[in-house]
PDB file of C-alpha atoms in Angstrom:
ATOM      1  CA  MET A   1      -0.103   0.031  -0.081  1.00 52.00           C
ATOM      2  CA  VAL A   2       2.794   2.371   0.800  1.00 49.00           C
ATOM      3  CA  LYS A   3       4.486   1.725  -2.496  1.00 52.00           C
ATOM      4  CA  LYS A   4       1.287   2.530  -4.422  1.00 55.00           C
ATOM      5  CA  SER A   5       0.831   5.743  -2.581  1.00 59.00           C
ATOM      6  CA  VAL A   6       4.450   6.805  -3.410  1.00 54.00           C
ATOM      7  CA  ILE A   7       4.241   6.354  -7.146  1.00 60.00           C
ATOM      8  CA  PRO A   8       1.827   9.165  -7.725  1.00 57.00           C
ATOM      9  CA  ILE A   9       3.972  11.562  -5.696  1.00 58.00           C
ATOM     10  CA  LEU A  10       6.984  10.592  -7.629  1.00 54.00           C
ATOM     11  CA  LEU A  11       5.238  11.246 -10.969  1.00 55.00           C
ATOM     12  CA  LEU A  12       4.156  14.638  -9.826  1.00 54.00           C
ATOM     13  CA  LEU A  13       7.722  15.483  -8.797  1.00 56.00           C
ATOM     14  CA  HIS A  14       8.921  14.297 -12.134  1.00 58.00           C
ATOM     15  CA  ILE A  15       6.437  16.657 -14.078  1.00 57.00           C
ATOM     16  CA  LEU A  16       7.326  19.506 -11.889  1.00 55.00           C
ATOM     17  CA  PHE A  17      10.847  19.088 -12.525  1.00 56.00           C
ATOM     18  CA  PHE A  18      10.585  19.161 -16.345  1.00 56.00           C
ATOM     19  CA  ILE A  19       8.306  22.205 -16.044  1.00 52.00           C
ATOM     20  CA  SER A  20      10.752  24.167 -13.988  1.00 56.00           C
ATOM     21  CA  CYS A  21      13.504  23.392 -16.697  1.00 56.00           C
ATOM     22  CA  GLU A  22      11.471  25.013 -19.380  1.00 53.00           C
ATOM     23  CA  LYS A  23      12.335  28.562 -20.504  1.00 53.00           C
ATOM     24  CA  GLN A  24      10.504  31.191 -18.369  1.00 56.00           C
ATOM     25  CA  ARG A  25       8.457  33.663 -20.222  1.00 60.00           C
ATOM     26  CA  GLU A  26       8.738  37.319 -19.173  1.00 59.00           C
ATOM     27  CA  HIS A  27       5.397  39.045 -19.090  1.00 56.00           C
ATOM     28  CA  ILE A  28       6.660  42.538 -19.979  1.00 60.00           C
ATOM     29  CA  ALA A  29       4.844  45.268 -21.920  1.00 56.00           C
ATOM     30  CA  PRO A  30       6.491  46.266 -25.163  1.00 60.00           C
ATOM     31  CA  ALA A  31       8.678  49.331 -25.030  1.00 56.00           C
ATOM     32  CA  ILE A  32       7.472  52.673 -26.272  1.00 55.00           C
ATOM     33  CA  HIS A  33       9.882  53.674 -29.015  1.00 54.00           C
ATOM     34  CA  GLU A  34       8.323  57.050 -30.012  1.00 57.00           C
ATOM     35  CA  ARG A  35       9.569  59.361 -27.399  1.00 58.00           C
ATOM     36  CA  ASP A  36       7.163  62.164 -28.444  1.00 54.00           C
ATOM     37  CA  SER A  37       4.064  59.967 -27.725  1.00 74.00           C
ATOM     38  CA  VAL A  38       4.262  60.639 -23.906  1.00 86.00           C
ATOM     39  CA  PRO A  39       5.349  63.823 -22.242  1.00 90.00           C
ATOM     40  CA  MET A  40       8.826  63.830 -20.551  1.00 90.00           C
ATOM     41  CA  MET A  41       7.517  66.397 -18.096  1.00 92.00           C
ATOM     42  CA  THR A  42       4.138  67.614 -16.994  1.00 94.00           C
ATOM     43  CA  THR A  43       3.556  70.703 -14.813  1.00 94.00           C
ATOM     44  CA  TYR A  44       0.205  71.911 -13.324  1.00 96.00           C
ATOM     45  CA  GLY A  45      -0.725  75.367 -12.179  1.00 95.00           C
ATOM     46  CA  VAL A  46       1.841  77.281 -14.160  1.00 94.00           C
ATOM     47  CA  ASN A  47       2.552  81.007 -13.951  1.00 94.00           C
ATOM     48  CA  GLN A  48       5.749  81.698 -15.578  1.00 91.00           C
ATOM     49  CA  LEU A  49       7.682  84.396 -17.464  1.00 90.00           C
ATOM     50  CA  ILE A  50       9.267  83.450 -20.856  1.00 84.00           C
ATOM     51  CA  SER A  51      12.307  85.385 -22.272  1.00 83.00           C
ATOM     52  CA  ASP A  52      13.568  85.833 -25.721  1.00 75.00           C
ATOM     53  CA  SER A  53      17.149  86.696 -26.298  1.00 75.00           C
ATOM     54  CA  GLY A  54      17.418  87.623 -22.816  1.00 79.00           C
ATOM     55  CA  VAL A  55      14.405  89.893 -22.883  1.00 82.00           C
ATOM     56  CA  ILE A  56      11.128  88.935 -21.011  1.00 85.00           C
ATOM     57  CA  LYS A  57       8.481  88.667 -23.783  1.00 83.00           C
ATOM     58  CA  TYR A  58       5.636  86.696 -22.304  1.00 85.00           C
ATOM     59  CA  LYS A  59       3.963  85.695 -19.085  1.00 93.00           C
ATOM     60  CA  ILE A  60       1.951  82.482 -19.420  1.00 92.00           C
ATOM     61  CA  VAL A  61      -0.699  81.161 -17.133  1.00 96.00           C
ATOM     62  CA  THR A  62      -1.996  77.697 -17.816  1.00 96.00           C
ATOM     63  CA  GLU A  63      -3.659  74.778 -15.844  1.00 96.00           C
ATOM     64  CA  ARG A  64      -1.489  72.110 -17.536  1.00 96.00           C
ATOM     65  CA  TRP A  65       1.858  72.285 -19.322  1.00 95.00           C
ATOM     66  CA  GLU A  66       3.237  69.136 -21.055  1.00 95.00           C
ATOM     67  CA  ILE A  67       6.752  68.964 -22.729  1.00 94.00           C
ATOM     68  CA  TYR A  68       7.418  66.480 -25.385  1.00 94.00           C
ATOM     69  CA  GLN A  69      10.863  65.625 -26.821  1.00 90.00           C
ATOM     70  CA  ASN A  70      12.315  63.418 -29.386  1.00 83.00           C
ATOM     71  CA  GLU A  71      15.648  63.217 -31.155  1.00 75.00           C
ATOM     72  CA  THR A  72      15.061  66.137 -33.468  1.00 80.00           C
ATOM     73  CA  SER A  73      12.688  68.590 -31.883  1.00 84.00           C
ATOM     74  CA  GLN A  74      10.897  69.645 -28.702  1.00 92.00           C
ATOM     75  CA  LYS A  75       7.411  70.984 -28.182  1.00 94.00           C
ATOM     76  CA  SER A  76       5.160  72.185 -25.311  1.00 94.00           C
ATOM     77  CA  VAL A  77       1.552  71.440 -25.250  1.00 96.00           C
ATOM     78  CA  PHE A  78      -1.012  73.394 -23.276  1.00 96.00           C
ATOM     79  CA  ILE A  79      -4.117  71.121 -23.660  1.00 95.00           C
ATOM     80  CA  LYS A  80      -6.083  72.951 -21.011  1.00 94.00           C
ATOM     81  CA  GLY A  81      -5.750  76.200 -22.697  1.00 95.00           C
ATOM     82  CA  ALA A  82      -3.373  79.149 -22.049  1.00 95.00           C
ATOM     83  CA  PHE A  83      -3.428  82.921 -21.112  1.00 95.00           C
ATOM     84  CA  LEU A  84      -0.421  85.065 -22.276  1.00 91.00           C
ATOM     85  CA  GLU A  85       0.572  88.584 -21.594  1.00 93.00           C
ATOM     86  CA  GLN A  86       2.896  89.978 -24.235  1.00 87.00           C
ATOM     87  CA  PHE A  87       5.418  92.650 -23.118  1.00 88.00           C
ATOM     88  CA  ASP A  88       7.265  95.311 -25.011  1.00 84.00           C
ATOM     89  CA  GLU A  89      10.960  96.181 -24.457  1.00 82.00           C
ATOM     90  CA  SER A  90      10.060  98.387 -21.430  1.00 83.00           C
ATOM     91  CA  PHE A  91       8.278  95.488 -19.820  1.00 85.00           C
ATOM     92  CA  HIS A  92       4.975  97.241 -20.450  1.00 88.00           C
ATOM     93  CA  VAL A  93       1.890  94.936 -21.352  1.00 89.00           C
ATOM     94  CA  GLN A  94       1.424  95.050 -25.034  1.00 87.00           C
ATOM     95  CA  SER A  95      -1.514  92.694 -25.430  1.00 90.00           C
ATOM     96  CA  TYR A  96      -3.450  89.860 -23.775  1.00 95.00           C
ATOM     97  CA  ILE A  97      -3.773  86.542 -25.615  1.00 94.00           C
ATOM     98  CA  GLN A  98      -6.039  83.522 -24.677  1.00 96.00           C
ATOM     99  CA  CYS A  99      -6.959  80.307 -26.397  1.00 97.00           C
ATOM    100  CA  ASP A 100      -8.446  76.891 -25.696  1.00 97.00           C
ATOM    101  CA  THR A 101      -5.195  74.992 -26.719  1.00 97.00           C
ATOM    102  CA  ALA A 102      -1.725  76.063 -27.403  1.00 96.00           C
ATOM    103  CA  TYR A 103       1.445  74.565 -28.959  1.00 96.00           C
ATOM    104  CA  TYR A 104       4.881  75.860 -28.837  1.00 94.00           C
ATOM    105  CA  TYR A 105       7.599  74.469 -31.154  1.00 95.00           C
ATOM    106  CA  THR A 106      10.923  75.203 -29.535  1.00 92.00           C
ATOM    107  CA  ASP A 107      13.155  74.634 -32.650  1.00 92.00           C
ATOM    108  CA  LYS A 108      10.811  76.750 -34.908  1.00 93.00           C
ATOM    109  CA  GLN A 109      10.145  79.389 -32.163  1.00 92.00           C
ATOM    110  CA  LEU A 110       6.543  79.127 -33.227  1.00 95.00           C
ATOM    111  CA  TRP A 111       3.359  79.360 -31.239  1.00 94.00           C
ATOM    112  CA  GLU A 112       0.290  77.621 -32.615  1.00 97.00           C
ATOM    113  CA  LEU A 113      -3.034  78.791 -30.913  1.00 97.00           C
ATOM    114  CA  ARG A 114      -6.313  76.867 -31.364  1.00 97.00           C
ATOM    115  CA  GLY A 115      -9.834  77.147 -30.407  1.00 96.00           C
ATOM    116  CA  ARG A 116     -11.535  80.555 -29.418  1.00 96.00           C
ATOM    117  CA  VAL A 117      -8.388  82.653 -29.905  1.00 97.00           C
ATOM    118  CA  LYS A 118      -8.663  86.234 -28.606  1.00 97.00           C
ATOM    119  CA  ILE A 119      -6.312  89.127 -28.513  1.00 95.00           C
ATOM    120  CA  LEU A 120      -6.837  92.404 -26.860  1.00 94.00           C
ATOM    121  CA  THR A 121      -4.077  95.147 -27.235  1.00 92.00           C
ATOM    122  CA  LYS A 122      -3.349  98.200 -25.201  1.00 89.00           C
ATOM    123  CA  ASP A 123      -4.722 100.315 -28.181  1.00 89.00           C
ATOM    124  CA  GLY A 124      -7.989  98.701 -27.944  1.00 91.00           C
ATOM    125  CA  LEU A 125      -7.640  96.322 -30.966  1.00 94.00           C
ATOM    126  CA  ASP A 126      -9.722  93.188 -30.337  1.00 96.00           C
ATOM    127  CA  PHE A 127      -8.921  90.044 -32.434  1.00 97.00           C
ATOM    128  CA  THR A 128     -10.832  86.804 -32.497  1.00 97.00           C
ATOM    129  CA  SER A 129     -10.294  83.674 -34.606  1.00 97.00           C
ATOM    130  CA  GLU A 130     -10.259  79.875 -34.275  1.00 96.00           C
ATOM    131  CA  GLU A 131      -6.418  79.789 -35.302  1.00 97.00           C
ATOM    132  CA  LEU A 132      -3.425  81.973 -34.897  1.00 97.00           C
ATOM    133  CA  PHE A 133       0.295  81.377 -35.357  1.00 98.00           C
ATOM    134  CA  LEU A 134       2.850  83.602 -33.496  1.00 94.00           C
ATOM    135  CA  ASP A 135       6.272  83.362 -35.380  1.00 95.00           C
ATOM    136  CA  ARG A 136       8.939  84.707 -32.908  1.00 88.00           C
ATOM    137  CA  ARG A 137      11.678  84.474 -35.659  1.00 92.00           C
ATOM    138  CA  ALA A 138       9.805  86.495 -38.249  1.00 93.00           C
ATOM    139  CA  HIS A 139       8.088  88.700 -35.508  1.00 92.00           C
ATOM    140  CA  GLU A 140       4.640  88.234 -37.076  1.00 95.00           C
ATOM    141  CA  LEU A 141       1.246  86.833 -36.485  1.00 95.00           C
ATOM    142  CA  TYR A 142      -0.875  85.003 -39.153  1.00 97.00           C
ATOM    143  CA  SER A 143      -4.093  82.988 -39.494  1.00 97.00           C
ATOM    144  CA  ARG A 144      -5.538  81.034 -42.305  1.00 95.00           C
ATOM    145  CA  LYS A 145      -9.059  80.783 -40.844  1.00 95.00           C
ATOM    146  CA  TYR A 146     -11.977  83.334 -40.478  1.00 95.00           C
ATOM    147  CA  SER A 147     -10.774  86.105 -38.398  1.00 95.00           C
ATOM    148  CA  LYS A 148     -12.554  89.252 -37.009  1.00 95.00           C
ATOM    149  CA  LEU A 149     -10.549  92.495 -36.130  1.00 93.00           C
ATOM    150  CA  VAL A 150     -12.199  95.301 -34.363  1.00 94.00           C
ATOM    151  CA  THR A 151     -10.469  98.729 -33.705  1.00 91.00           C
ATOM    152  CA  PRO A 152     -12.002 101.970 -32.354  1.00 90.00           C
ATOM    153  CA  LYS A 153     -12.242 103.117 -35.967  1.00 88.00           C
ATOM    154  CA  ARG A 154     -12.958 100.059 -38.175  1.00 88.00           C
ATOM    155  CA  THR A 155     -14.052  96.440 -38.211  1.00 91.00           C
ATOM    156  CA  LEU A 156     -12.513  93.919 -40.550  1.00 91.00           C
ATOM    157  CA  GLN A 157     -13.489  90.216 -41.140  1.00 93.00           C
ATOM    158  CA  GLY A 158     -11.665  87.844 -43.506  1.00 94.00           C
ATOM    159  CA  SER A 159     -10.322  84.252 -44.267  1.00 93.00           C
ATOM    160  CA  TYR A 160      -6.670  85.358 -44.033  1.00 94.00           C
ATOM    161  CA  PHE A 161      -4.862  87.611 -41.502  1.00 95.00           C
ATOM    162  CA  ARG A 162      -1.235  88.810 -41.117  1.00 95.00           C
ATOM    163  CA  SER A 163       0.203  91.209 -38.749  1.00 94.00           C
ATOM    164  CA  ASP A 164       3.391  92.467 -37.235  1.00 92.00           C
ATOM    165  CA  GLU A 165       4.243  91.466 -33.752  1.00 87.00           C
ATOM    166  CA  ARG A 166       2.661  94.516 -32.157  1.00 85.00           C
ATOM    167  CA  MET A 167      -0.478  94.297 -34.318  1.00 88.00           C
ATOM    168  CA  THR A 168       0.056  97.931 -35.502  1.00 88.00           C
ATOM    169  CA  ARG A 169       0.290  96.963 -39.085  1.00 91.00           C
ATOM    170  CA  TYR A 170      -1.959  94.230 -40.473  1.00 90.00           C
ATOM    171  CA  LEU A 171      -3.521  92.728 -43.623  1.00 91.00           C
ATOM    172  CA  VAL A 172      -6.833  90.934 -44.066  1.00 91.00           C
ATOM    173  CA  THR A 173      -7.744  89.465 -47.312  1.00 88.00           C
ATOM    174  CA  ASN A 174     -11.130  87.896 -48.602  1.00 81.00           C
ATOM    175  CA  SER A 175     -12.494  90.454 -46.251  1.00 72.00           C
ATOM    176  CA  ARG A 176     -15.674  92.294 -45.421  1.00 63.00           C
ATOM    177  CA  GLY A 177     -15.860  95.266 -43.073  1.00 55.00           C
ATOM    178  CA  SER A 178     -16.065  98.976 -42.433  1.00 53.00           C
ATOM    179  CA  PHE A 179     -13.232 101.292 -43.257  1.00 50.00           C
ATOM    180  CA  GLU A 180     -12.429 105.004 -42.991  1.00 54.00           C
ATOM    181  CA  LYS A 181     -13.085 106.793 -46.338  1.00 48.00           C
ATOM    182  CA  SER A 182      -9.761 108.438 -45.759  1.00 50.00           C
ATOM    183  CA  ASP A 183      -8.194 105.004 -46.342  1.00 48.00           C
ATOM    184  CA  PHE A 184      -9.156 105.432 -49.999  1.00 43.00           C
ATOM    185  CA  THR A 185      -9.720 109.158 -50.769  1.00 46.00           C
ATOM    186  CA  GLY A 186      -8.129 111.187 -47.857  1.00 46.00           C
ATOM    187  CA  GLU A 187     -11.676 112.289 -46.536  1.00 45.00           C
ATOM    188  CA  SER A 188     -12.910 111.602 -43.149  1.00 38.00           C
ATOM    189  CA  ASP A 189     -16.336 109.967 -43.688  1.00 36.00           C
ATOM    190  CA  THR A 190     -16.977 106.302 -43.066  1.00 35.00           C
ATOM    191  CA  THR A 191     -17.995 103.830 -45.806  1.00 33.00           C
ATOM    192  CA  THR A 192     -18.702 100.055 -45.931  1.00 38.00           C
ATOM    193  CA  VAL A 193     -17.150  97.926 -48.643  1.00 39.00           C
ATOM    194  CA  ALA A 194     -16.740  94.266 -49.502  1.00 41.00           C
ATOM    195  CA  ALA A 195     -13.084  94.222 -50.523  1.00 43.00           C
ATOM    196  CA  ASP A 196     -13.151  91.234 -52.754  1.00 42.00           C
ATOM    197  CA  SER A 197     -16.672  91.531 -54.026  1.00 36.00           C
ATOM    198  CA  LEU A 198     -16.793  95.225 -54.861  1.00 33.00           C
ATOM    199  CA  ASN A 199     -19.171  95.760 -57.790  1.00 30.00           C
ATOM    200  CA  THR A 200     -19.991  99.053 -59.582  1.00 30.00           C
ATOM    201  CA  PHE A 201     -23.465  99.701 -60.369  1.00 30.00           C
ATOM    202  CA  SER A 202     -24.739 102.397 -62.842  1.00 34.00           C
ATOM    203  CA  ARG A 203     -28.121 103.757 -63.116  1.00 34.00           C
ATOM    204  CA  PRO A 204     -29.668 103.079 -66.603  1.00 40.00           C
ATOM    205  CA  GLN A 205     -30.303 106.199 -68.902  1.00 42.00           C
ATOM    206  CA  ALA A 206     -34.074 107.108 -68.997  1.00 43.00           C
ATOM    207  CA  SER A 207     -35.678 107.102 -72.496  1.00 46.00           C
ATOM    208  CA  PRO A 208     -37.270 110.230 -73.668  1.00 47.00           C
ATOM    209  CA  ARG A 209     -41.119 110.250 -73.361  1.00 50.00           C
ATOM    210  CA  PRO A 210     -43.446 111.877 -75.934  1.00 49.00           C
ATOM    211  CA  LYS A 211     -44.965 115.242 -75.047  1.00 51.00           C
ATOM    212  CA  LEU A 212     -48.588 115.211 -74.036  1.00 47.00           C
ATOM    213  CA  PRO A 213     -50.883 117.256 -76.309  1.00 51.00           C
ATOM    214  CA  THR A 214     -51.826 120.587 -74.833  1.00 51.00           C
ATOM    215  CA  THR A 215     -55.463 121.641 -74.708  1.00 48.00           C
ATOM    216  CA  PRO A 216     -56.465 125.087 -75.923  1.00 46.00           C
TER     217      PRO A 216
END
């Protein structure tokens, strides 16, 4: 009886021996090869000054700041929106900028703003769009989407916008809006035009009518 009970135990030990000799499989998740697919750093509750060539140019306030980096480039993502103050050389506030989402490409020195972009300058200029790029190398701003520009003197709307960094000189194409007549003739009245659909209408010349007979 003892021998019969020992045999199953020996068989079980024999099976366990061969199982333990098999190559162990490692249950490890595959490595992430794309370094820009996950942020290398995430910061919350940011209130920070940003300089350009040693001069403070912006102050950024955002709920979440993510930094992505790969072998060739680096970018910052502000997925929760951003609020920026832009300063001039004397550290005076030049404009306020806000948007729903922002990207900053470090190598290109380019800001990309998306979703309910709004700019308000110290001169009272009010700009709104769904897209805006701020090129720090070229010192200019541009948008290829519908934009609206309101100043104390005029209102412009168009599908393409370009401006200098201070938004004192700007261009709007495919536009509709109100302009000062002095922009065209040097006079001071205000006129409304459709810049890319301006048509000239002339009143048709009236044909002569026969005279009615006179009664004696």
